[in-house]
């Protein structure tokens, strides 16, 4: 029997190291591998979805998203980020993941250099490759922040720079000075900045600063997924200079048509309704971060305390990482996030404090 043929650019990409661990482990496993809030979607958001179903709002929507949601997202940007957008500059997508995909497909030509941090979120390199681009990692300093001066050297001649703050997998939050310097330099060199801000509401001692404040050639990607514990609803969006929207919309139309109608009405309730669940989740994540950080540093691990998101990036060594996973502590090896941190592992603390304490105990037992 002859072999089936596949596109080389797809075959060159490995399956996500995170998704491989989604269902990993036995009945007693402690899964700290997935970046999924363990909170339920707030009730008023669920009720809005139920109301939309009962009202028969289950057909196609405008490709770019329902007008009232795009207006609500503009209001959110003005209220929370100090940014001014019109609905024509907003494209609602099936999660932040699709928004990233659309941007890569619309902007990247074969051979274009696409920059992102290494270690960094698993999708950036894969999506750049699917678009025909050349993914290229930008190194971090000892505190797991972007080395701005070294990044500037790589920006010359690049097409896209993905700036993720708060960062996944590191939990690092870039300062206003760093964000400004990177955006201004990139835009001066004709490099489009793609700002992935999906963790913007989970920042602890520092503050989140949106990249689009400092340059015109910035595309902001965000989602309801993390902020409102809506990962499975699959609602994200991108905000961009208006001329980018039709090009991204072409890809969206043919691949997706529109984000799910019912989910869009749920997201509308999320952005316009009661926001009290968001700071409540943030404070619980802060408490979990402190518990896990105290536990791991108490075992002798030395690493910066995360400033945002709900991840901890810990230098453990590959042998201990493997043994931890075998013992039922499901963490993601650093090699899933690039080439520069194979001895690190990402812990997600989007799980109960009891689970975090049990995980620390198991790892401690392996070290005795």
Coordinates of C-alpha atoms in Angstrom, one line a residue:
X1 CA 0.0 0.0 0.0
X2 CA 1.4 3.4 -1.0
X3 CA 2.0 6.0 1.7
X4 CA -0.2 9.0 2.1
X5 CA 1.4 12.3 1.4
X6 CA 1.3 15.4 3.6
X7 CA 2.4 19.0 3.4
X8 CA 6.0 19.3 4.6
X9 CA 5.3 22.4 6.7
X10 CA 2.7 20.4 8.7
X11 CA 4.8 17.3 9.1
X12 CA 7.7 19.4 10.4
X13 CA 5.5 20.5 13.4
X14 CA 5.2 18.3 16.5
X15 CA 2.0 17.8 18.4
X16 CA 1.7 20.2 21.3
X17 CA 3.6 19.0 24.3
X18 CA 0.9 20.4 26.5
X19 CA -2.0 18.7 24.8
X20 CA -0.2 15.4 25.0
X21 CA -0.6 15.7 28.8
X22 CA -4.2 16.7 28.8
X23 CA -5.5 13.3 29.9
X24 CA -2.2 12.0 31.3
X25 CA -1.8 10.1 34.5
X26 CA -3.8 7.6 36.4
X27 CA -6.6 8.1 38.9
X28 CA -4.3 9.6 41.5
X29 CA -2.5 11.9 39.2
X30 CA -2.2 15.6 40.0
X31 CA -2.5 17.5 36.7
X32 CA -0.6 20.7 36.8
X33 CA 0.0 20.6 33.1
X34 CA -3.0 22.4 31.6
X35 CA -3.6 26.2 31.6
X36 CA -7.3 25.8 32.3
X37 CA -9.0 27.7 35.2
X38 CA -10.7 25.3 37.6
X39 CA -13.4 28.0 38.3
X40 CA -16.8 27.7 36.7
X41 CA -18.0 30.3 34.2
X42 CA -20.0 32.9 36.2
X43 CA -23.7 32.3 36.3
X44 CA -24.8 35.5 34.5
X45 CA -22.7 34.5 31.5
X46 CA -24.2 31.1 31.4
X47 CA -27.7 32.5 31.7
X48 CA -27.0 34.8 28.8
X49 CA -26.1 31.8 26.6
X50 CA -29.3 30.0 27.7
X51 CA -31.3 33.1 26.9
X52 CA -29.7 33.3 23.4
X53 CA -30.5 29.6 22.7
X54 CA -34.1 30.1 23.8
X55 CA -34.4 33.3 21.6
X56 CA -33.2 31.2 18.6
X57 CA -29.9 33.1 18.2
X58 CA -28.3 30.0 16.9
X59 CA -27.5 30.8 13.3
X60 CA -24.6 32.4 11.5
X61 CA -23.5 35.8 12.8
X62 CA -21.7 38.5 10.9
X63 CA -18.2 37.1 10.0
X64 CA -16.5 39.7 12.2
X65 CA -18.8 39.0 15.2
X66 CA -22.1 40.4 16.4
X67 CA -22.0 44.3 16.4
X68 CA -22.9 44.6 20.1
X69 CA -20.0 42.4 21.2
X70 CA -17.5 44.3 19.1
X71 CA -18.8 47.5 20.6
X72 CA -18.5 46.0 24.1
X73 CA -14.9 45.0 23.3
X74 CA -14.1 48.6 22.3
X75 CA -15.6 49.8 25.6
X76 CA -13.4 47.3 27.4
X77 CA -10.3 48.6 25.7
X78 CA -11.1 52.2 26.6
X79 CA -12.0 51.3 30.2
X80 CA -9.2 48.9 31.0
X81 CA -6.4 49.6 28.6
X82 CA -6.6 53.3 27.7
X83 CA -7.0 52.4 24.0
X84 CA -9.4 53.7 21.4
X85 CA -10.9 51.3 18.9
X86 CA -13.9 51.3 16.6
X87 CA -16.0 48.2 16.0
X88 CA -14.5 48.0 12.5
X89 CA -11.1 47.4 14.1
X90 CA -12.4 44.3 16.0
X91 CA -12.6 40.7 14.7
X92 CA -14.2 38.1 17.0
X93 CA -12.6 34.7 16.7
X94 CA -12.9 31.1 18.0
X95 CA -10.6 31.8 20.9
X96 CA -7.3 33.7 21.0
X97 CA -5.7 30.7 19.2
X98 CA -7.7 31.4 16.1
X99 CA -6.8 35.1 16.3
X100 CA -3.1 34.2 16.3
X101 CA -3.6 31.9 13.4
X102 CA -5.4 34.6 11.3
X103 CA -2.6 37.1 12.0
X104 CA 0.1 34.7 10.9
X105 CA -1.7 33.7 7.8
X106 CA -2.6 37.3 6.8
X107 CA 0.8 38.9 7.5
X108 CA 3.5 36.3 7.0
X109 CA 5.0 35.4 3.6
X110 CA 7.2 32.4 2.9
X111 CA 10.6 32.9 4.6
X112 CA 9.5 35.9 6.8
X113 CA 11.1 35.8 10.2
X114 CA 8.6 35.6 13.1
X115 CA 10.0 36.4 16.5
X116 CA 8.7 35.3 20.0
X117 CA 10.3 34.5 23.3
X118 CA 12.1 31.2 23.8
X119 CA 10.8 29.8 26.1
X120 CA 7.4 30.9 25.0
X121 CA 3.9 29.7 24.3
X122 CA 3.8 26.6 22.1
X123 CA 1.6 28.0 19.4
X124 CA 3.8 30.8 18.1
X125 CA 6.4 28.7 16.3
X126 CA 3.9 26.2 15.0
X127 CA 1.6 28.9 13.6
X128 CA 4.5 30.7 12.0
X129 CA 5.6 27.5 10.4
X130 CA 2.1 26.7 9.0
X131 CA 2.1 30.2 7.5
X132 CA 5.4 29.5 5.8
X133 CA 7.4 31.8 8.1
X134 CA 10.7 31.2 9.9
X135 CA 10.2 31.0 13.6
X136 CA 13.0 32.5 15.7
X137 CA 13.3 32.6 19.5
X138 CA 14.3 35.6 21.5
X139 CA 16.2 34.8 24.6
X140 CA 15.2 35.8 28.2
X141 CA 17.5 37.0 30.9
X142 CA 18.1 35.4 34.3
X143 CA 14.8 36.8 35.7
X144 CA 12.9 35.3 32.8
X145 CA 12.1 38.7 31.2
X146 CA 12.9 39.8 27.7
X147 CA 16.5 41.0 27.2
X148 CA 15.5 44.2 25.4
X149 CA 18.8 45.1 23.9
X150 CA 19.4 41.6 22.5
X151 CA 15.8 41.5 21.2
X152 CA 16.4 44.7 19.3
X153 CA 19.3 43.1 17.5
X154 CA 17.0 40.4 16.2
X155 CA 14.1 42.7 15.3
X156 CA 16.0 44.2 12.3
X157 CA 14.6 42.5 9.2
X158 CA 11.8 40.5 11.0
X159 CA 8.2 40.6 9.9
X160 CA 6.4 39.9 13.2
X161 CA 7.3 40.0 16.9
X162 CA 4.9 38.3 19.3
X163 CA 5.0 40.0 22.7
X164 CA 3.3 37.9 25.4
X165 CA 2.9 39.6 28.8
X166 CA 2.0 38.3 31.3
X167 CA 4.0 35.4 29.9
X168 CA 3.3 31.8 29.3
X169 CA 5.2 29.7 30.5
X170 CA 7.2 32.0 32.7
X171 CA 4.6 34.2 34.5
X172 CA 6.8 37.2 33.8
X173 CA 5.2 40.6 33.4
X174 CA 7.2 43.0 31.3
X175 CA 7.6 46.6 32.5
X176 CA 6.2 49.6 30.8
X177 CA 9.7 50.7 29.9
X178 CA 10.4 47.4 28.2
X179 CA 7.1 47.2 26.4
X180 CA 7.5 50.8 25.1
X181 CA 11.1 50.2 24.0
X182 CA 10.3 47.0 22.1
X183 CA 7.2 48.4 20.4
X184 CA 8.8 51.7 19.4
X185 CA 11.9 49.9 18.0
X186 CA 9.9 47.3 16.2
X187 CA 7.6 49.8 14.6
X188 CA 10.5 52.0 13.5
X189 CA 11.9 48.9 11.7
X190 CA 8.7 48.0 10.0
X191 CA 8.0 45.0 12.3
X192 CA 4.4 44.4 13.4
X193 CA 4.0 43.7 17.1
X194 CA 1.4 41.0 17.9
X195 CA 0.5 41.6 21.6
X196 CA -0.9 38.4 23.2
X197 CA -2.6 39.8 26.4
X198 CA -4.9 36.9 27.4
X199 CA -3.6 36.9 31.0
X200 CA -3.8 40.7 31.5
X201 CA -6.1 40.4 34.5
X202 CA -3.9 38.0 36.4
X203 CA -1.1 40.3 37.4
X204 CA 0.0 40.5 41.1
X205 CA 2.6 43.0 42.3
X206 CA 3.1 44.8 39.0
X207 CA 0.7 46.2 36.4
X208 CA -0.2 45.2 32.9
X209 CA 0.6 47.7 30.1
X210 CA -0.9 47.2 26.7
X211 CA 1.6 47.3 23.8
X212 CA -0.8 49.2 21.5
X213 CA -0.3 52.3 23.7
X214 CA 3.1 52.8 22.2
X215 CA 2.8 52.2 18.5
X216 CA 0.4 52.1 15.6
X217 CA 1.5 48.9 14.0
X218 CA 0.3 46.7 16.9
X219 CA -2.3 43.9 16.7
X220 CA -3.7 43.0 20.1
X221 CA -4.9 39.4 20.7
X222 CA -7.1 38.6 23.7
X223 CA -9.9 36.3 24.7
X224 CA -12.7 35.7 27.3
X225 CA -11.1 32.3 27.9
X226 CA -8.9 33.0 30.9
X227 CA -10.4 36.2 32.3
X228 CA -13.9 34.7 32.7
X229 CA -13.1 31.0 33.0
X230 CA -14.6 30.4 29.5
X231 CA -11.9 28.2 27.8
X232 CA -14.4 25.9 26.3
X233 CA -16.7 28.6 24.9
X234 CA -14.0 29.5 22.4
X235 CA -14.4 33.3 22.1
X236 CA -11.4 35.5 21.4
X237 CA -10.7 38.6 19.3
X238 CA -8.1 40.7 17.7
X239 CA -7.9 44.5 17.6
X240 CA -5.9 46.1 14.9
X241 CA -5.4 49.0 12.5
X242 CA -8.5 48.9 10.3
X243 CA -6.7 47.9 7.1
X244 CA -5.5 44.6 8.7
X245 CA -9.1 43.5 9.4
X246 CA -10.2 42.6 5.8
X247 CA -7.1 40.5 5.3
X248 CA -7.6 38.6 8.5
X249 CA -11.3 38.3 7.8
X250 CA -10.6 36.5 4.5
X251 CA -8.9 33.7 6.3
X252 CA -11.5 33.7 9.0
X253 CA -14.4 33.5 6.5
X254 CA -13.1 30.5 4.7
X255 CA -11.8 28.6 7.7
X256 CA -14.4 29.4 10.4
X257 CA -17.2 31.7 9.0
X258 CA -17.9 33.1 12.5
X259 CA -17.3 32.4 16.2
X260 CA -20.1 30.4 17.8
X261 CA -23.2 32.5 18.0
X262 CA -24.3 31.4 21.5
X263 CA -20.8 31.9 22.8
X264 CA -20.7 35.4 21.5
X265 CA -23.8 36.3 23.4
X266 CA -22.2 34.8 26.5
X267 CA -19.1 36.9 25.9
X268 CA -21.3 40.0 25.6
X269 CA -22.6 39.3 29.1
X270 CA -19.1 38.8 30.3
X271 CA -17.8 42.1 29.1
X272 CA -20.8 44.2 30.0
X273 CA -22.0 42.5 33.2
X274 CA -20.8 41.9 36.8
X275 CA -17.0 41.8 36.9
X276 CA -16.6 40.7 40.5
X277 CA -15.6 37.2 39.6
X278 CA -12.4 38.4 37.9
X279 CA -10.6 40.0 41.0
X280 CA -11.9 37.1 43.1
X281 CA -10.1 34.6 40.8
X282 CA -7.0 36.8 40.7
X283 CA -6.7 36.8 44.5
X284 CA -7.2 33.0 44.6
X285 CA -4.5 32.6 42.0
X286 CA -2.2 34.9 44.0
X287 CA -2.7 32.7 47.1
X288 CA -2.0 29.6 45.1
X289 CA 1.1 31.1 43.6
X290 CA 2.4 32.0 47.0
X291 CA 1.7 28.5 48.4
X292 CA 3.4 26.7 45.4
X293 CA 6.3 29.1 45.4
X294 CA 7.0 28.7 49.1
X295 CA 6.7 24.9 48.7
X296 CA 9.1 24.6 45.7
X297 CA 11.7 27.1 47.0
X298 CA 11.5 25.3 50.3
X299 CA 12.7 22.2 48.5
X300 CA 15.7 24.1 47.2
X301 CA 14.6 25.2 43.8
X302 CA 15.8 28.7 42.9
X303 CA 13.8 30.8 40.4
X304 CA 12.0 34.1 40.1
X305 CA 8.5 34.4 41.7
X306 CA 5.9 34.7 38.9
X307 CA 4.4 38.1 38.5
X308 CA 1.3 37.2 36.5
X309 CA -0.7 34.5 34.7
X310 CA -1.0 31.2 36.6
X311 CA 2.3 29.4 35.7
X312 CA 5.5 28.7 37.5
X313 CA 8.6 27.9 35.4
X314 CA 11.0 25.8 37.5
X315 CA 14.6 24.6 36.9
X316 CA 14.4 21.0 38.0
X317 CA 16.6 19.0 35.6
X318 CA 15.3 16.5 33.1
X319 CA 15.7 13.5 35.3
X320 CA 13.6 14.9 38.1
X321 CA 11.0 16.2 35.7
X322 CA 10.6 12.7 34.2
X323 CA 10.4 11.1 37.7
X324 CA 7.8 13.7 38.8
X325 CA 5.6 12.9 35.8
X326 CA 6.0 9.1 36.4
X327 CA 5.0 9.7 40.0
X328 CA 1.7 11.3 38.9
X329 CA 2.7 15.0 39.1
X330 CA 1.8 16.1 35.6
X331 CA 4.0 19.1 34.6
X332 CA 5.1 20.2 31.2
X333 CA 8.8 19.8 30.3
X334 CA 10.5 23.0 29.2
X335 CA 11.4 21.5 25.8
X336 CA 7.7 22.0 24.9
X337 CA 8.2 25.8 25.0
X338 CA 11.3 26.1 22.8
X339 CA 15.0 25.1 22.8
X340 CA 16.5 27.2 25.5
X341 CA 15.0 25.7 28.7
X342 CA 15.1 21.9 28.5
X343 CA 15.9 21.6 32.3
X344 CA 12.8 23.6 33.3
X345 CA 9.2 22.5 33.8
X346 CA 6.0 24.5 33.8
X347 CA 3.6 24.1 36.7
X348 CA 0.1 25.4 36.3
X349 CA -1.4 26.6 39.6
X350 CA -5.0 26.8 38.1
X351 CA -6.0 24.0 40.5
X352 CA -6.9 23.6 44.1
X353 CA -4.5 24.5 46.9
X354 CA -4.7 20.9 48.2
X355 CA -3.5 19.6 44.8
X356 CA -0.5 22.0 44.9
X357 CA 0.5 20.9 48.4
X358 CA 0.2 17.2 47.4
X359 CA 2.4 17.9 44.3
X360 CA 5.1 19.5 46.4
X361 CA 5.0 16.6 48.8
X362 CA 5.5 14.1 46.1
X363 CA 8.3 16.0 44.5
X364 CA 9.9 16.3 47.9
X365 CA 9.7 12.6 48.4
X366 CA 11.5 12.0 45.1
X367 CA 14.4 14.2 46.3
X368 CA 15.0 12.4 49.6

